[in-house]
Short mmCIF file of C-alpha atoms and ligand atoms in Angstrom, two decimals:
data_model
loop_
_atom_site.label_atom_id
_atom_site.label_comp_id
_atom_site.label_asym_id
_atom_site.label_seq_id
_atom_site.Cartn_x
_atom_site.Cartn_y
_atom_site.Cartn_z
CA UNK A 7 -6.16 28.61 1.90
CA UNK A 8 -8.70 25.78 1.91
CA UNK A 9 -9.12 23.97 5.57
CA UNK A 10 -6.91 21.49 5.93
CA UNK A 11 -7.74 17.90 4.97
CA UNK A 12 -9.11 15.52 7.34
CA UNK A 13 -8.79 12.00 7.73
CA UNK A 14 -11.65 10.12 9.30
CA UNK A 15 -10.46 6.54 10.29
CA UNK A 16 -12.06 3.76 12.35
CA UNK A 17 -9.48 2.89 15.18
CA UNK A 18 -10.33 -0.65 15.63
CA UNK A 19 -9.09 -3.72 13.67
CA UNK A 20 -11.71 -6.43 13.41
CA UNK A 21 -9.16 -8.91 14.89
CA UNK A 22 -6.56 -9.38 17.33
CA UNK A 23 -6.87 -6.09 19.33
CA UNK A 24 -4.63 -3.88 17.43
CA UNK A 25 -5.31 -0.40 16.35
CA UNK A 26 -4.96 1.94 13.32
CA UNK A 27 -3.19 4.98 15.30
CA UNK A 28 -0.58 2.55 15.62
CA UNK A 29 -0.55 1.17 11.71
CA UNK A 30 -0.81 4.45 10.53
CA UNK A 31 1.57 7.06 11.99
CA UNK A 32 2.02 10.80 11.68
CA UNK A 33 4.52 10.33 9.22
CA UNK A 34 2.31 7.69 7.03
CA UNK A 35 -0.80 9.80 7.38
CA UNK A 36 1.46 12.58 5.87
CA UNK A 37 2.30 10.57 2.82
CA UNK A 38 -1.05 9.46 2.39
CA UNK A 39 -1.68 13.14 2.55
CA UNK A 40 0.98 14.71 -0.12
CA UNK A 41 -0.01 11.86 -2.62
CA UNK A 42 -3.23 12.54 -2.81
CA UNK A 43 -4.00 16.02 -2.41
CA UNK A 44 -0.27 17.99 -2.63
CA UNK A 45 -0.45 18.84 1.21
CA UNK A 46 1.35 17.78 3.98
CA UNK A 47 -1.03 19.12 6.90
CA UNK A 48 -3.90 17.25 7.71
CA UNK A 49 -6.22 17.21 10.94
CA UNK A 50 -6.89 13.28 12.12
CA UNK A 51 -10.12 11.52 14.11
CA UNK A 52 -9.70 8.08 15.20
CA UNK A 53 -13.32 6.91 15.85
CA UNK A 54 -13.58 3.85 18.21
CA UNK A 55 -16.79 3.00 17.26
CA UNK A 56 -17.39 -0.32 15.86
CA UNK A 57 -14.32 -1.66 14.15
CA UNK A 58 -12.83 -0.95 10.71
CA UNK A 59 -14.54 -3.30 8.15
CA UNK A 60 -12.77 -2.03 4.77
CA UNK A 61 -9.13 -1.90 6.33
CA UNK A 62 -9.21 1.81 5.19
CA UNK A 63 -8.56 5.65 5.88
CA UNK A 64 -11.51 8.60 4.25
CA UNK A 65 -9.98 11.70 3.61
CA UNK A 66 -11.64 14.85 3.31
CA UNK A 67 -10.49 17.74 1.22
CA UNK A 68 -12.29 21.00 -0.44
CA UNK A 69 -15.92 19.10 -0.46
CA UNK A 70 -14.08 15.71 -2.09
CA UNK A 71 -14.22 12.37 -0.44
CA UNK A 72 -11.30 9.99 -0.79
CA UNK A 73 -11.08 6.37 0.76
CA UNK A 74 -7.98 4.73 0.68
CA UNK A 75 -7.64 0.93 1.58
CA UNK A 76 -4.64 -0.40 2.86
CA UNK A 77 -2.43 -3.78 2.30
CA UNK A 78 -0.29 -4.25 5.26
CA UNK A 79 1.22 -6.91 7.66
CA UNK A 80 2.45 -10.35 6.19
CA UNK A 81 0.96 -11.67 3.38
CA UNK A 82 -0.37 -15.41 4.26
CA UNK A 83 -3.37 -16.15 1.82
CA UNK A 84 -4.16 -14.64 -1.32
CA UNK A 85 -7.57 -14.40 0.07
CA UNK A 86 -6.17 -13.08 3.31
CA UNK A 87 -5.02 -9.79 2.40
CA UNK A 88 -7.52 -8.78 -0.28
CA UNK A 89 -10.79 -9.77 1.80
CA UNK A 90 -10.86 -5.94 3.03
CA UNK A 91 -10.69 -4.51 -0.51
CA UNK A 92 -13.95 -5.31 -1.82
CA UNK A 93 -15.86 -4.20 1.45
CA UNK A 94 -13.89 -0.45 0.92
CA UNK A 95 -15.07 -0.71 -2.47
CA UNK A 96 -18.52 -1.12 -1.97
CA UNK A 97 -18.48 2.15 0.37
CA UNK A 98 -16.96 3.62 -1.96
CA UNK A 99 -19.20 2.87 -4.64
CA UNK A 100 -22.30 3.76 -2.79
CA UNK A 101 -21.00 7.12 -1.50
CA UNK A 102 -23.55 9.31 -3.35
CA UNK A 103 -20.85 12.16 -3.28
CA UNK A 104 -20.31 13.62 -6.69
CA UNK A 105 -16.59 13.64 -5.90
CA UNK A 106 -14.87 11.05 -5.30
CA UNK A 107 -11.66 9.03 -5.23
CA UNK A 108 -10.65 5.26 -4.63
CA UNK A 109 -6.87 4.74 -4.02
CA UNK A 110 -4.96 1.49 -2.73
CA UNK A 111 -1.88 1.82 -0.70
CA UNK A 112 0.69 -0.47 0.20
CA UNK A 113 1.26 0.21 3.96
CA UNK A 114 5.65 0.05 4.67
CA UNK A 115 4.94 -2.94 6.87
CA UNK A 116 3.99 -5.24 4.70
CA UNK A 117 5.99 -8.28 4.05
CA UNK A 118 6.25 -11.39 1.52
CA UNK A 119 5.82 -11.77 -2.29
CA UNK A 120 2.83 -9.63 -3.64
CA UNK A 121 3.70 -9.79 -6.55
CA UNK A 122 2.54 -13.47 -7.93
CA UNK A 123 0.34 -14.02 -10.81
CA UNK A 124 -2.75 -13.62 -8.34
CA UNK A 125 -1.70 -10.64 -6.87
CA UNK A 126 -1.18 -9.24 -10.30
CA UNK A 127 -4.76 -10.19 -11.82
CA UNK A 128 -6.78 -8.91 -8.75
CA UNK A 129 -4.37 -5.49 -9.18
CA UNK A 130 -5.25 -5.59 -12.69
CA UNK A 131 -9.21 -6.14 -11.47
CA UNK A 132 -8.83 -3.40 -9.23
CA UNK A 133 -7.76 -1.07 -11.87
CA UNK A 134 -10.51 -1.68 -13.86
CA UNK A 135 -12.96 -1.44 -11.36
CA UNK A 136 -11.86 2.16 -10.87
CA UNK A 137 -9.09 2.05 -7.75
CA UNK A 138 -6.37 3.93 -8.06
CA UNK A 139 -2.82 3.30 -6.97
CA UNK A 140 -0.89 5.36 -4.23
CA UNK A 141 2.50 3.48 -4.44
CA UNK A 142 2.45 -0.07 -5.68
CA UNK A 143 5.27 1.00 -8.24
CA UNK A 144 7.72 1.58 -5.51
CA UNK A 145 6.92 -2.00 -4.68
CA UNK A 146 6.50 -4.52 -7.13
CA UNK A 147 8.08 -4.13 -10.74
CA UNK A 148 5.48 -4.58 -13.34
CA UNK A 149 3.08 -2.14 -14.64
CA UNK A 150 -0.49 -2.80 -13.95
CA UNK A 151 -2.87 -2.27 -16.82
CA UNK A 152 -7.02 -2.35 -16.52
CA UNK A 153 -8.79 -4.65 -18.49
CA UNK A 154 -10.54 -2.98 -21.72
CA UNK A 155 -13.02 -5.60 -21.98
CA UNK A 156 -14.46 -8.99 -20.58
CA UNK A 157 -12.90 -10.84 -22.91
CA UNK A 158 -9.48 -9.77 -21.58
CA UNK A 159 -10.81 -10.85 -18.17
CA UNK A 160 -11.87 -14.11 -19.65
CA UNK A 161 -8.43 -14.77 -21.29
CA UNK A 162 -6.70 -13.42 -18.29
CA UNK A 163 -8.32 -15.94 -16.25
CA UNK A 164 -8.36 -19.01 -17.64
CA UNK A 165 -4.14 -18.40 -18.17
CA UNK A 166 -4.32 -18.30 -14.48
CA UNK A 167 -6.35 -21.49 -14.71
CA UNK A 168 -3.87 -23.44 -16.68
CA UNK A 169 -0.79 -22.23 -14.95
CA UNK A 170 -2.92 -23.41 -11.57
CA UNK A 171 -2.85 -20.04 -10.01
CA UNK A 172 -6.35 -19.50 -10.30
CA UNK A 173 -8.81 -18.90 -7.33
CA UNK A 174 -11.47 -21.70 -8.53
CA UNK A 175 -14.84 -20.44 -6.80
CA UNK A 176 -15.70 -17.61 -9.98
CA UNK A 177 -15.75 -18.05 -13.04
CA UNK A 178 -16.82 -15.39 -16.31
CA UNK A 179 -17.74 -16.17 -19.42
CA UNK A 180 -20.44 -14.78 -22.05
CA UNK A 181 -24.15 -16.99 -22.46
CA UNK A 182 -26.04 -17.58 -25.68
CA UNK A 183 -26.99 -13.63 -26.75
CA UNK A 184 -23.42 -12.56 -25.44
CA UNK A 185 -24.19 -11.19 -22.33
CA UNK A 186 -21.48 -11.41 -19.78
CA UNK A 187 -22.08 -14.08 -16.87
CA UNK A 188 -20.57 -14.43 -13.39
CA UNK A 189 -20.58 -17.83 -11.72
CA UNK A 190 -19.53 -17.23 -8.42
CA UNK A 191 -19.73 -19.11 -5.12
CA UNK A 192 -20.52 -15.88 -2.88
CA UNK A 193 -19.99 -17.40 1.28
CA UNK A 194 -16.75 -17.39 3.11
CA UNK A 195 -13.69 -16.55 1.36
CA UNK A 196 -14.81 -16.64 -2.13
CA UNK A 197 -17.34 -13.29 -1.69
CA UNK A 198 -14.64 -10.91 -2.02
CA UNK A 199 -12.93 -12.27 -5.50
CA UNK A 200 -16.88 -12.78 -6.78
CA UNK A 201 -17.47 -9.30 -5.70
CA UNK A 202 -13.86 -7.58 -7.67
CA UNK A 203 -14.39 -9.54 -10.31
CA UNK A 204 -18.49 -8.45 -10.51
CA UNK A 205 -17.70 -4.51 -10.37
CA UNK A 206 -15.13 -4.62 -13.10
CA UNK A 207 -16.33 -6.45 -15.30
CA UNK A 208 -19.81 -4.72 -15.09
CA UNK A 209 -17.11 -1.35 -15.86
CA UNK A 210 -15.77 -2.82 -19.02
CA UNK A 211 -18.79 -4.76 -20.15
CA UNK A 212 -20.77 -3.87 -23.22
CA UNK A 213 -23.95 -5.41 -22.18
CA UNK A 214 -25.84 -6.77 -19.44
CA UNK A 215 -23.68 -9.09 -16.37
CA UNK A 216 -25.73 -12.04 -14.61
CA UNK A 217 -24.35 -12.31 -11.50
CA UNK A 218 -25.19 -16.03 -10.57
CA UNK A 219 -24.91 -16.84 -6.77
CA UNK A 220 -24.14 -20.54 -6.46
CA UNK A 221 -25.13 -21.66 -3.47
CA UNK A 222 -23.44 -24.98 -1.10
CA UNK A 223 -24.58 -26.47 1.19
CA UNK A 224 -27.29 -23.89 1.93
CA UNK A 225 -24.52 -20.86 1.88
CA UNK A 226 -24.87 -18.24 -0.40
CA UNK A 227 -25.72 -14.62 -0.51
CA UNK A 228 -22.89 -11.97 -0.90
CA UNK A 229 -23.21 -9.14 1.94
CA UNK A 230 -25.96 -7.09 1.78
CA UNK A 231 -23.72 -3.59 0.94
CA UNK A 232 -22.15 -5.92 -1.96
CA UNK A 233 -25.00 -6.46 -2.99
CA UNK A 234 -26.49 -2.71 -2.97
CA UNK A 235 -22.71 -1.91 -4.58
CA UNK A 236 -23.29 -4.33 -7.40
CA UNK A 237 -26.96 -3.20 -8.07
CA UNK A 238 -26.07 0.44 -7.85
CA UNK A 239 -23.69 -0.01 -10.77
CA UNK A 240 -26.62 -0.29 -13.27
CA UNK A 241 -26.24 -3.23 -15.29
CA UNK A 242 -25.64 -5.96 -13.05
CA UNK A 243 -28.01 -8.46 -12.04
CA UNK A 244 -27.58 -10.64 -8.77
CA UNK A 245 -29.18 -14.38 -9.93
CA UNK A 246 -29.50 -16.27 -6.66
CA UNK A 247 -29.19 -20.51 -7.62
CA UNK A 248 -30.28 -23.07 -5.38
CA UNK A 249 -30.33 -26.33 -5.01
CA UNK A 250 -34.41 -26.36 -5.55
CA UNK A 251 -34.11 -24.47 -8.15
CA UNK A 252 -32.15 -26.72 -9.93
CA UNK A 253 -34.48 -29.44 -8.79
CA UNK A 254 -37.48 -27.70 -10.87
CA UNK A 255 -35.96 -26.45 -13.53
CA UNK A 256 -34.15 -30.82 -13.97
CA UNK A 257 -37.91 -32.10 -13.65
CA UNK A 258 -39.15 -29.64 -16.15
CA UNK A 259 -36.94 -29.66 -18.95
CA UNK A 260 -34.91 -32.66 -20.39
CA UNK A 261 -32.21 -30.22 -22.25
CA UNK A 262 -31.23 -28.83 -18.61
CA UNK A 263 -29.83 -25.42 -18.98
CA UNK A 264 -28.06 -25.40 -15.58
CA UNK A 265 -26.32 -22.95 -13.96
CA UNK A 266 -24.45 -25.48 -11.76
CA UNK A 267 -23.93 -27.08 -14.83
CA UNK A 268 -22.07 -24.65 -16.70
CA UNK A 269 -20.43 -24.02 -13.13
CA UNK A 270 -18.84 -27.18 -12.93
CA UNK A 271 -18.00 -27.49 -16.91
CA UNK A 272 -16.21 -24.08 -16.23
CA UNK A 273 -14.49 -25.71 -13.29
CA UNK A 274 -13.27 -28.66 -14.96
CA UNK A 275 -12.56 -27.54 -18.60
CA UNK A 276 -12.27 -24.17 -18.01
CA UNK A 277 -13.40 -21.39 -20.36
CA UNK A 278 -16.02 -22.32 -23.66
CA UNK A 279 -13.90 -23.93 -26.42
CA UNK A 280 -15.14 -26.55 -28.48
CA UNK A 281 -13.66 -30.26 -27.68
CA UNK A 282 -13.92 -31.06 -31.80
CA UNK A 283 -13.08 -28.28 -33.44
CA UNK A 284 -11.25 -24.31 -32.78
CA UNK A 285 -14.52 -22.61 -32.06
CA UNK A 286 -14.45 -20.69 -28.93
CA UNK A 287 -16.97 -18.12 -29.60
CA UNK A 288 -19.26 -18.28 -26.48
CA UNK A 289 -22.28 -17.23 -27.65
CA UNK A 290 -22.37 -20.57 -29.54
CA UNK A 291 -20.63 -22.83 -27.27
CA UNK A 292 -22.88 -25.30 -25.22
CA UNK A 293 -22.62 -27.24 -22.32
CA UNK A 294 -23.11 -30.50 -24.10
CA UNK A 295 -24.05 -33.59 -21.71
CA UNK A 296 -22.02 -36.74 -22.46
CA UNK A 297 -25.02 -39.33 -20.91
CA UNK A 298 -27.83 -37.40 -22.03
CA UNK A 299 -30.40 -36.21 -19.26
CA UNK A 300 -33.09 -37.94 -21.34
CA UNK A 301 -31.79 -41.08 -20.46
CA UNK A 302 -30.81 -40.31 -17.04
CA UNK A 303 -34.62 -39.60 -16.38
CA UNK A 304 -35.13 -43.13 -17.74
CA UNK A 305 -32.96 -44.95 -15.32
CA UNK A 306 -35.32 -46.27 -12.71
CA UNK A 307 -32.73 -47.47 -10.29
CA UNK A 308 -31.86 -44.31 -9.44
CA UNK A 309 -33.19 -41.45 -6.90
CA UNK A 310 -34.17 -38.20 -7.72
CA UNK A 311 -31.44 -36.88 -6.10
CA UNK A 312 -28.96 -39.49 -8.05
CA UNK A 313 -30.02 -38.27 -11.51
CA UNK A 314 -29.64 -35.06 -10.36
CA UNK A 315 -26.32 -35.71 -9.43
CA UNK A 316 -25.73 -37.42 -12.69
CA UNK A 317 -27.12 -34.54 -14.74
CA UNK A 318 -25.02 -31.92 -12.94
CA UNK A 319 -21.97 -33.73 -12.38
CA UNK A 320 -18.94 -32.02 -14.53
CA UNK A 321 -17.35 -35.14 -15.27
CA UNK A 322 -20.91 -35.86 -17.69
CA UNK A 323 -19.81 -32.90 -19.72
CA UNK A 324 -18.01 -30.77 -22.98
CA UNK A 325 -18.14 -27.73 -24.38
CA UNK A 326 -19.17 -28.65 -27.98
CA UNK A 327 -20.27 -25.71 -30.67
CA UNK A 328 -23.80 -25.85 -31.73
CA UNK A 329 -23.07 -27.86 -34.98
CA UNK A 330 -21.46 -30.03 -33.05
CA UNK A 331 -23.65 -30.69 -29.96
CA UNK A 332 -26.19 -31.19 -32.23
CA UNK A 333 -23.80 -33.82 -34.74
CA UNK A 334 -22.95 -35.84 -31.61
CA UNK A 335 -27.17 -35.67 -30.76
CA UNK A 336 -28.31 -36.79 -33.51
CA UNK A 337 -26.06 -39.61 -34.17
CA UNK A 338 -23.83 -38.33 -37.19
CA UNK A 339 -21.01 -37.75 -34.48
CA UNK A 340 -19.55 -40.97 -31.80
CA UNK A 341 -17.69 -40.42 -29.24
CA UNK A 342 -15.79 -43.91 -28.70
CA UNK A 343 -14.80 -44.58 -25.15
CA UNK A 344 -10.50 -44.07 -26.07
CA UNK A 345 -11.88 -40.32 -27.15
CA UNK A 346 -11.81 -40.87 -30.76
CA UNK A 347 -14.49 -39.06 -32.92
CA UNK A 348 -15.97 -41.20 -35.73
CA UNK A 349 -18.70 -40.32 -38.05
CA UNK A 350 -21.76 -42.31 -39.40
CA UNK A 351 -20.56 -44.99 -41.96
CA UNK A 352 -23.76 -44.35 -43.90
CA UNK A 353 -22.90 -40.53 -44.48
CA UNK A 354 -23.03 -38.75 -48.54
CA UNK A 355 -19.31 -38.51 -49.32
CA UNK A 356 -20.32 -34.75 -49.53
CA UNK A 357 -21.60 -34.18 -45.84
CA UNK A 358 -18.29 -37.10 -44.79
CA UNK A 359 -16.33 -34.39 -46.06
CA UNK A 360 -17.96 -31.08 -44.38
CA UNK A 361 -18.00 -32.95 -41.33
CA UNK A 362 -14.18 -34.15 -41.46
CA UNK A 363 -13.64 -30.60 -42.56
CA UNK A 364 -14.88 -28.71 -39.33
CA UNK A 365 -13.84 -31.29 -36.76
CA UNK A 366 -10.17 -29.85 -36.13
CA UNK A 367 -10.00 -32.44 -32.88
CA UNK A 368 -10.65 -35.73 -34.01
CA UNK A 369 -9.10 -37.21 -30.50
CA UNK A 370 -9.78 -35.91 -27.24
CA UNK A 371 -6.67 -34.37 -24.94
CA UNK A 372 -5.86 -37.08 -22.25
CA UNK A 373 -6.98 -34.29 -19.26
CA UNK A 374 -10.63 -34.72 -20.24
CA UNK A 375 -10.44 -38.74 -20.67
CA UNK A 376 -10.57 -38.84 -16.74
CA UNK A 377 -12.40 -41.90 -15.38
CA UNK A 378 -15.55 -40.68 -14.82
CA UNK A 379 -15.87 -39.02 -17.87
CA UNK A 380 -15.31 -42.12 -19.46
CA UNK A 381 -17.42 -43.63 -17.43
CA UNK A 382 -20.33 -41.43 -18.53
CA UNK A 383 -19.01 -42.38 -22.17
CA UNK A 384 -20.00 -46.20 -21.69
CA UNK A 385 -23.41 -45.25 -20.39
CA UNK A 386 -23.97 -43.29 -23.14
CA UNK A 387 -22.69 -45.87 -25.66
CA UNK A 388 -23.97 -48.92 -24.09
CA UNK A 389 -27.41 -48.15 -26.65
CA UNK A 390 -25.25 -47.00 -29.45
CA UNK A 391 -24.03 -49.83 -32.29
CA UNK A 392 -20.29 -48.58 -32.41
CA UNK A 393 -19.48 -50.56 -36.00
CA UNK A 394 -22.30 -48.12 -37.79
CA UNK A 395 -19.31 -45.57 -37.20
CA UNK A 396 -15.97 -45.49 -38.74
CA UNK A 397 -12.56 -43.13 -38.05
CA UNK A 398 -12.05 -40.43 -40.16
CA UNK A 399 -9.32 -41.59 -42.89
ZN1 ZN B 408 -17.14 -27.44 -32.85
#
């Protein structure tokens, strides 16, 4: 008979003192055991070294390594008791062992509802990014699917979004040649949903995933084994964003292809649907500015730093398709400051009716008509002669 498996298990929580040989007892280690490899005996190190960072058990069994992260105690924050998950999972993922296994297990002393929409997406994330559960069934009651592509995530998300059960530091959508794209503040809290979210949609995706680190006040930077995890994966790319790069990249180009840009459009409006009409294909969806950054270079009153502000404000912003970013740009399109769309008086009959044709959303929802939105709207209509425009009949 093969040796008996062995658990290896840092003893030392990171906080408060406790210890795992008191979390996980004989008789826990035993189920952890039987569910994963069909035996009940098991030999057991506690190693007091250092502390354990991934909240999590490796067991070793006929030349297989198997690391299995834990959810216990009460849960307080969302972010509280899944901030160990991702750090388990990047182990896990750069384990060069051939054979491996990622499992999750729900230890018998945890308490409160883990079962909210949250909980349910980053179960769902954890799925797909290859984890295994032990025993969630005996614990919550719905069945927990992985995501078969990005687009699922996408959907998934912005649902959570709308309902307001949304974590709203990452954000995933897909940029101009379709390639998946991560916007993700990466300090404090927010690393470990930027870092879920990064591995499984890299697992599902069908092309390349920009990882784009926006930085705050000078904090950025996921952990360095997040990092290594992410970059081991293959097609992931880590895109560090910083405040002087957005600097350069404003003086140099008046069109401003920003990430924080598209950050805080994804913040405010949520995923890439166009304001006029039912488009919501990504790839031709554009961050379209509502005081154009042409004009905000032109306004000598204000800093550098103002325009900036100006240009990357969220509130300054739609998501318009291409045909119609570039009808509201060239003047065929207005925008009137009550949200109405009106077309150029002086249009053929035959392009009047194309145009009325594709523009589905002739008024704009009352949740983007927010003051500083309109705002931006009489800036960018104060050089605009509104009576060349009429409403659509
Ligand atoms: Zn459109």
């Amino acid at each position: 008979m093969a040796k008996a498996p062995h658990f290896v298990i840092k003893n030392n929580f990171q906080k408060g003192g406790r210890l795992y040989e008191d979390l996980l007892t004989p008789e826990i280690l035993e189920d952890l055991c039987l569910r994963t490899t069909n035996r009940p005996d098991f030999t057991c190190d506690f190693d007091n070294e250092g502390y354990n960072k991934g909240k999590m058990a490796i067991l070793e069994y006929r030349g297989k390594r198997i690391y299995i992260s834990f959810l216990e105690g009460p849960i307080r924050s969302r972010n509280a008791s899944f901030q160990s998950l991702p750090s388990a999972l990047s182990r896990y993922l750069l384990d060069p062992s051939p054979r491996k296994a990622m499992y999750f297990y729900v230890h018998p002393d945890t308490t409160g509802n883990f079962e909210t929409d949250y909980f349910l997406f980053m179960y769902r994330l954890m799925k797909t990014a290859g984890v295994s559960f032990l025993n969630l069934s005996d614990h919550i009651s719905q069945q927990i699917s992985a995501f078969a592509t990005p687009d699922d995530i996408i959907i998934y998300k912005e649902r959570l979004r709308r309902k307001g059960k949304g974590n709203n530091s990452t954000y995933i959508t897909r940029g101009p040649t379709g390639a998946v794209e991560i916007y993700g503040k990466t300090y404090g809290a927010n690393k470990y949903e930027t870092t879920l979210l990064s591995v499984a949609a890299a697992r599902v995706a069908d092309s390349a995933v920009s990882l784009y680190e926006v930085e705050e006040g000078g904090l950025s930077a996921l952990p360095a084994m997040s990092r290594a995890a992410l970059a081991a994966l293959g097609n992931v790319t880590i895109i560090p964003y910083s405040d002087a790069i957005e600097v350069a990249e404003f003086e140099a180009d008046d069109s401003l292809r920003s990430v924080r840009f598209i950050y805080n459009l994804l913040e405010r409006l949520g995923r890439k649907k166009c304001a006029f009409c039912d488009c919501e294909i990504p790839q031709i969806i554009q961050g379209a500015h509502i005081w154009p950054v042409a004009s905000i270079k032109q306004d000598t009153s204000l800093s550098l730093d103002e325009k900036l502000a100006h240009a990357l404000d969220g509130n300054n912003g739609l998501w318009l398709c291409e045909n119609h970013h570039k009808l509201l740009d060239s003047g065929t399109l207005f925008l009137s400051a009550d949200g109405l769309v009106k077309c150029r008086r002086l249009l053929g009959s035959n392009d009047r009716t194309f145009v009325d044709r594709i523009t589905t959303s002739k008024t704009l929802p009352p949740e983007i008509l927010q003051e500083g939105f309109i705002d931006y709207l009489g800036r960018r209509n104060v050089h605009l002669d509104e009576n060349a425009f009429l409403e659509f009949a």
